[in-house]
Coordinates of C-alpha atoms and ligand atoms in Angstrom, one line a residue:
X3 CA -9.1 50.1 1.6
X4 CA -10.1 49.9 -1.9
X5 CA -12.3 52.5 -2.9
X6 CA -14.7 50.3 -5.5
X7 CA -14.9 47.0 -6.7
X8 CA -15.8 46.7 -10.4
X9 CA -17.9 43.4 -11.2
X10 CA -18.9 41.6 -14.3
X11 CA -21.5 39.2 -14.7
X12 CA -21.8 37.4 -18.2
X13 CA -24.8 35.8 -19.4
X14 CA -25.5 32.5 -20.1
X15 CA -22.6 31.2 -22.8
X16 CA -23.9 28.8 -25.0
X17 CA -22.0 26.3 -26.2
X18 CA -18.5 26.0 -28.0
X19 CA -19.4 29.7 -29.6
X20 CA -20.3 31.4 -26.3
X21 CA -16.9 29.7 -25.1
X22 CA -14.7 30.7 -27.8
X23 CA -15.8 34.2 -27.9
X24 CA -15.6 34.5 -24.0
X25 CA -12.1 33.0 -24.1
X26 CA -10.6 35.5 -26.2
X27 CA -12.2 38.2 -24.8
X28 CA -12.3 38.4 -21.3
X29 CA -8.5 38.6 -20.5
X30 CA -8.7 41.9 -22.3
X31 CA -11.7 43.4 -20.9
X32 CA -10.2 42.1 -17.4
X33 CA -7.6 45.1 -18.8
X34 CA -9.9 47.5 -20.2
X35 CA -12.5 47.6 -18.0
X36 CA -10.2 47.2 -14.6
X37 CA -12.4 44.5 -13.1
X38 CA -11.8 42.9 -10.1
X39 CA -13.9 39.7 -10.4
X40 CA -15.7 37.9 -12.8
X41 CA -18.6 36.3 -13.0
X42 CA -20.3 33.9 -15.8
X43 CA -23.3 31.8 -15.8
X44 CA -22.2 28.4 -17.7
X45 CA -25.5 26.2 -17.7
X46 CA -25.4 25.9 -21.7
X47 CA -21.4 26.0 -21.8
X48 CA -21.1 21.9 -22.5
X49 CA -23.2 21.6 -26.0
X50 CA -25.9 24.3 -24.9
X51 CA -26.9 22.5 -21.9
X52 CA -24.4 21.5 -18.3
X53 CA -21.5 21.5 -17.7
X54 CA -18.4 19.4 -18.0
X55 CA -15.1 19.3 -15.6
X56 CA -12.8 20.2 -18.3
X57 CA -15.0 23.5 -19.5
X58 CA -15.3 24.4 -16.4
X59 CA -11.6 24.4 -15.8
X60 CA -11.1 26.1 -19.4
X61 CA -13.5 29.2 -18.0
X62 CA -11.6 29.6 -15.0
X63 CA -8.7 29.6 -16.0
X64 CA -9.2 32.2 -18.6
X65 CA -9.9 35.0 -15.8
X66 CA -13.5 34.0 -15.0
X67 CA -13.9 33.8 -11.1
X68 CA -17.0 32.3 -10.2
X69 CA -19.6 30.1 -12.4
X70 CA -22.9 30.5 -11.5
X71 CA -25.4 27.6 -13.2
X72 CA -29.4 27.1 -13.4
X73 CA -31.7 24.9 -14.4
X74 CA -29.6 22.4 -16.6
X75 CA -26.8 22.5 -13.5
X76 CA -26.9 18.6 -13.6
X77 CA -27.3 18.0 -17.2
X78 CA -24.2 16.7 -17.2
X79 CA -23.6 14.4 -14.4
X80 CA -19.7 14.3 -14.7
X81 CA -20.0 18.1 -13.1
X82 CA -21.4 16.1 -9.8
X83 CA -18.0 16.3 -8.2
X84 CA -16.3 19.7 -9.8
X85 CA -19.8 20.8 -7.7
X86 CA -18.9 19.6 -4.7
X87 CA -15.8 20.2 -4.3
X88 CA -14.2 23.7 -6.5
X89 CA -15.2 26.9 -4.4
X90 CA -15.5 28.9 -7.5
X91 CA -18.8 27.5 -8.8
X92 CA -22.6 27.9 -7.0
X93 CA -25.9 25.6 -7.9
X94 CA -29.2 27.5 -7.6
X95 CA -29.3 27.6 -3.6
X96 CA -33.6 27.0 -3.6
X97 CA -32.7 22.9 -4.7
X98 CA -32.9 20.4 -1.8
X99 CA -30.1 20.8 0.4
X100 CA -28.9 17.1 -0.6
X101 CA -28.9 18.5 -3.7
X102 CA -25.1 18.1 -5.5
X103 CA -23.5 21.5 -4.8
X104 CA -22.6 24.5 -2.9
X105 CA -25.3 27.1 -2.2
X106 CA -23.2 30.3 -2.7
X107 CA -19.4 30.5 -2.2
X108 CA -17.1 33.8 -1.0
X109 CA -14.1 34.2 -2.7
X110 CA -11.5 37.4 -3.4
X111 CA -11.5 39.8 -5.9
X112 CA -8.5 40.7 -8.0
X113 CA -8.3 43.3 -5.3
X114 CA -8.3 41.6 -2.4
X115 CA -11.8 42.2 -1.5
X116 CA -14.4 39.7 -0.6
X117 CA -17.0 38.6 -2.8
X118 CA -20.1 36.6 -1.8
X119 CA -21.9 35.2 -5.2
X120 CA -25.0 32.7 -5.2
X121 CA -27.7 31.8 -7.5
X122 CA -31.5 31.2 -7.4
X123 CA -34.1 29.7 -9.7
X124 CA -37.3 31.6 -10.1
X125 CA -40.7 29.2 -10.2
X126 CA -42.3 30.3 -13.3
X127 CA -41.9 27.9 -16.1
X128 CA -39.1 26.1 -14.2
X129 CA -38.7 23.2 -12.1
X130 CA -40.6 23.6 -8.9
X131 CA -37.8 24.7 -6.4
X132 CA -38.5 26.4 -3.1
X133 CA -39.2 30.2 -2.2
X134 CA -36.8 32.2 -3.6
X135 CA -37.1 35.2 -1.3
X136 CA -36.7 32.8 1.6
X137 CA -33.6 31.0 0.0
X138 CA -31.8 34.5 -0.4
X139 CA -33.0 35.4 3.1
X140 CA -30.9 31.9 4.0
X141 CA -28.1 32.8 2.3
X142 CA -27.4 36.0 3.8
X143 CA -28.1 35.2 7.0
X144 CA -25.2 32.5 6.6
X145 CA -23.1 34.9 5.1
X146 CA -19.6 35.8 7.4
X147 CA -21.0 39.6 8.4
X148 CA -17.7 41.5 7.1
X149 CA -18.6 40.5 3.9
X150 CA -20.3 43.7 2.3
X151 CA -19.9 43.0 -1.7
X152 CA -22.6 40.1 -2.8
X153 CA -24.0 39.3 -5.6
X154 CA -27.4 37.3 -7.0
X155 CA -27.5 35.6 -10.0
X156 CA -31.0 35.0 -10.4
X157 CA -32.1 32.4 -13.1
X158 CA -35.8 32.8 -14.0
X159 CA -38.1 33.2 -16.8
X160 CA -40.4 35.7 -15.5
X161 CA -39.5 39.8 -14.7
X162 CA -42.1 40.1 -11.9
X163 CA -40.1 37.3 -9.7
X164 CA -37.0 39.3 -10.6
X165 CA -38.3 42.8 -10.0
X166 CA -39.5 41.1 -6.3
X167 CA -36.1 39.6 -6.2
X168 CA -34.4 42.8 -7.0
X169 CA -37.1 44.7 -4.0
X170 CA -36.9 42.0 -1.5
X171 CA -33.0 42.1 -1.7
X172 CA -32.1 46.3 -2.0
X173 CA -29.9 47.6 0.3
X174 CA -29.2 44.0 2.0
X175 CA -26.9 42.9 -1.3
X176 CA -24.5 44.6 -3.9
X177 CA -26.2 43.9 -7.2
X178 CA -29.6 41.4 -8.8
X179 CA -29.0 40.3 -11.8
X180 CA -30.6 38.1 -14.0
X181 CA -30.0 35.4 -16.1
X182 CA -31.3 32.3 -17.9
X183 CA -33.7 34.1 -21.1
X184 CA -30.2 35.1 -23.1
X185 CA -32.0 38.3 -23.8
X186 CA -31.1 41.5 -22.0
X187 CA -33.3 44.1 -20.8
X188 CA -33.2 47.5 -20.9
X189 CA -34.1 48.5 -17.1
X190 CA -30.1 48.6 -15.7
X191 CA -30.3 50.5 -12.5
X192 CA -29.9 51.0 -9.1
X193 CA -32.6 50.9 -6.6
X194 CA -32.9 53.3 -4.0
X195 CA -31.3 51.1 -1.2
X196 CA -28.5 50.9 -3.2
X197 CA -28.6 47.7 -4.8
X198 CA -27.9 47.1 -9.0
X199 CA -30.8 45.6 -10.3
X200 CA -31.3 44.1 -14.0
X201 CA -33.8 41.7 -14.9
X202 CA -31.6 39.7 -17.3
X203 CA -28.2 40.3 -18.6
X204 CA -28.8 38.4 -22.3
X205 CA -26.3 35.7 -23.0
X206 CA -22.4 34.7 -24.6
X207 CA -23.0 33.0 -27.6
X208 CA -24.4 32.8 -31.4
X209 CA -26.8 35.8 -31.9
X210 CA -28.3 34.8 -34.9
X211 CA -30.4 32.2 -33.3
X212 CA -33.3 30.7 -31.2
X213 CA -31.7 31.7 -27.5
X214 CA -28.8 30.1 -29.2
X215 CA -29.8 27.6 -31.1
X216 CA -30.6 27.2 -34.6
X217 CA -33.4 28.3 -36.0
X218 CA -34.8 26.0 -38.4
X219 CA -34.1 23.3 -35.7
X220 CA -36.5 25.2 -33.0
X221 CA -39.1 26.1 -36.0
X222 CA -39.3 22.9 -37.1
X223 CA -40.5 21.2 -33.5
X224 CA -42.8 24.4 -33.0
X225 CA -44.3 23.5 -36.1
X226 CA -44.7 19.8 -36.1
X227 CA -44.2 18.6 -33.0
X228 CA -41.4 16.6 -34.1
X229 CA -38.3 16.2 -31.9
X230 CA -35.4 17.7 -33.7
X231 CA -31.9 17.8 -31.9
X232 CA -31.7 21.6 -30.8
X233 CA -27.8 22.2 -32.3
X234 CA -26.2 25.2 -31.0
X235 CA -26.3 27.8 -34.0
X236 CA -22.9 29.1 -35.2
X237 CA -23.0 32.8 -36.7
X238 CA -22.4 35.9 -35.3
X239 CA -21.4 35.8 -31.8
X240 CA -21.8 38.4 -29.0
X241 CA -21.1 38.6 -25.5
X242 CA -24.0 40.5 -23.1
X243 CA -23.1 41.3 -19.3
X244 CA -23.5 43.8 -17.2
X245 CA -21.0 45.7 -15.0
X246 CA -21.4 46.9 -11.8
X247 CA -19.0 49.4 -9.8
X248 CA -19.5 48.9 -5.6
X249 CA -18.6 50.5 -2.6
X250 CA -16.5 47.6 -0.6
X251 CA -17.4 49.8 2.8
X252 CA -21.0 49.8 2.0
X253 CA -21.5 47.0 -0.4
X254 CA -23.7 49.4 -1.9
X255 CA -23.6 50.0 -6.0
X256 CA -22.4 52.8 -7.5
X257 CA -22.9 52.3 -10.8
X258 CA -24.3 49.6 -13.7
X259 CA -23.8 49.3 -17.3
X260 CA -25.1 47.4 -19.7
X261 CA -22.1 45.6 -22.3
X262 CA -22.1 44.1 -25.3
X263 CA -19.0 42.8 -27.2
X264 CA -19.1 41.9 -30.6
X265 CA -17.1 39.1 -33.1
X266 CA -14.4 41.9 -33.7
X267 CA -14.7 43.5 -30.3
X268 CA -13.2 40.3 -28.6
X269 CA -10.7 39.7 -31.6
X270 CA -9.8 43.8 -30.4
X271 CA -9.6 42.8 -26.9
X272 CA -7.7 39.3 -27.3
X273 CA -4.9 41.5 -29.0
X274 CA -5.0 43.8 -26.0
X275 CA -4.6 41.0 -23.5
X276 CA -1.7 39.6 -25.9
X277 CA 0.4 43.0 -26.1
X278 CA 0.4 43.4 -22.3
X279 CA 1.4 39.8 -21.5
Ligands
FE2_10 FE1 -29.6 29.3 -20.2
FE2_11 FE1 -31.8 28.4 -17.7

């Protein structure tokens, strides 16, 4: 039996920037950071906002695993059937069960362990979706029972649903991790039952930016009220995700860490990934 499994979960990639910078980049930190399975939330992949069929082919195929999604899941309706039909992508599993989509999917790591992933919408500032407590209780409860190593993506605005998320859930999943803000926070850890808790792990894309998209665009509508087109900004791209190391026996967490990978950090890596091929 193995003895860990190490985990990544990127942050929301925005747009063609958060793509290019996660294509050339996570082959190589599949290599230097031996992980065994992937994760990326890809609700602003298509233009900042959806999904399309042949991005979400494009991340998967670059050494991403699973795709988890949020509130702009069906901004792009063309993602409809890619929902319903590939394995290696969730929708938030508090929508209406006739929703478009599967509610969490369990897949294998590079290392032949089992990995359960699903995703959850908080209900602050966000469309009104069921309890998310009672959704993850769902889940689990659904889940096959020698499957140890899970993970929560959970997309919401507010900290105290995600601190609840990450109490409710300790010791019954493998790691909490938030998404959907594209800011990361500084409270990586793992609670006492064993579980990796973060509140949000930032986001792939253009830095120097409004969440990712460009400034003057966003400050112009805050300012007059005017609808402006919200373009994804361009300059200085970063990567933020989290790691987390787990006991397969357990499912429990042994460690977290906070990542960040910069323009020439993912050039670095792309030549790693390139020498050992
Ligand atoms: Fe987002
Ligand atoms: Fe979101």
């Amino acid at each position: 039996m193995e003895t860990h499994v190490r985990l990544l979960l990127i942050g929301d990639i925005v747009g063609k920037p958060g793509r290019q910078i996660v294509l050339r980049a996570v082959p190589g930190l599949r290599i230097q950071e031996g992980l065994d399975f992937v994760v990326a939330n890809a609700e602003n992949a298509a233009g900042g906002s959806g999904l399309t069929p042949d991005i979400y082919h494009e991340l998967i195929s670059c050494g991403i695993d699973c795709l988890t999604m949020g509130d702009h899941v069906y901004r792009r309706r063309e993602i409809y059937g890619v929902l319903e039909t590939e394995a290696r992508i969730v929708r938030p599993a508090n929508y209406p069960d006739e929703a478009p989509g599967r509610r969490y999917t369990v897949l294998r790591a590079r290392n032949q362990v089992r990995v359960a992933v699903f995703n959850l919408l908080g209900r602050v500032f966000m469309p009104p979706v069921d309890c998310f407590l009672r959704a993850a209780d769902r889940v689990l409860a659904e889940l096959p029972d020698d499957v140890h190593v899970i993970l929560l993506d959970f997309h919401a605005e507010a900290t105290s649903d995600k601190q609840l998320m990450g109490r409710h859930l300790d010791g019954r999943v493998s790691a909490v991790l938030g998404t959907h803000t594209h800011v990361p926070t500084a409270d990586e850890q793992i609670l006492p039952g064993g579980t990796a808790f973060q509140c949000d792990v930032g986001m792939a894309g253009p830095h120097e930016s409004i969440l990712g998209r460009r400034i003057e665009r966003v400050m112009e509508t805050t300012r007059t009220f005017r609808p402006t087109h919200f373009e994804v900004a361009t300059a200085e791209c970063r990567i933020h995700g989290t790691l987390v190391e787990v006991d397969p026996t357990t499912g429990r967490a042994t460690a977290v860490r906070r990542m960040v990978v910069s323009q020439a950090e993912a050039e670095r890596l792309s030549e790693l990934a390139r020498k050992k091929d």
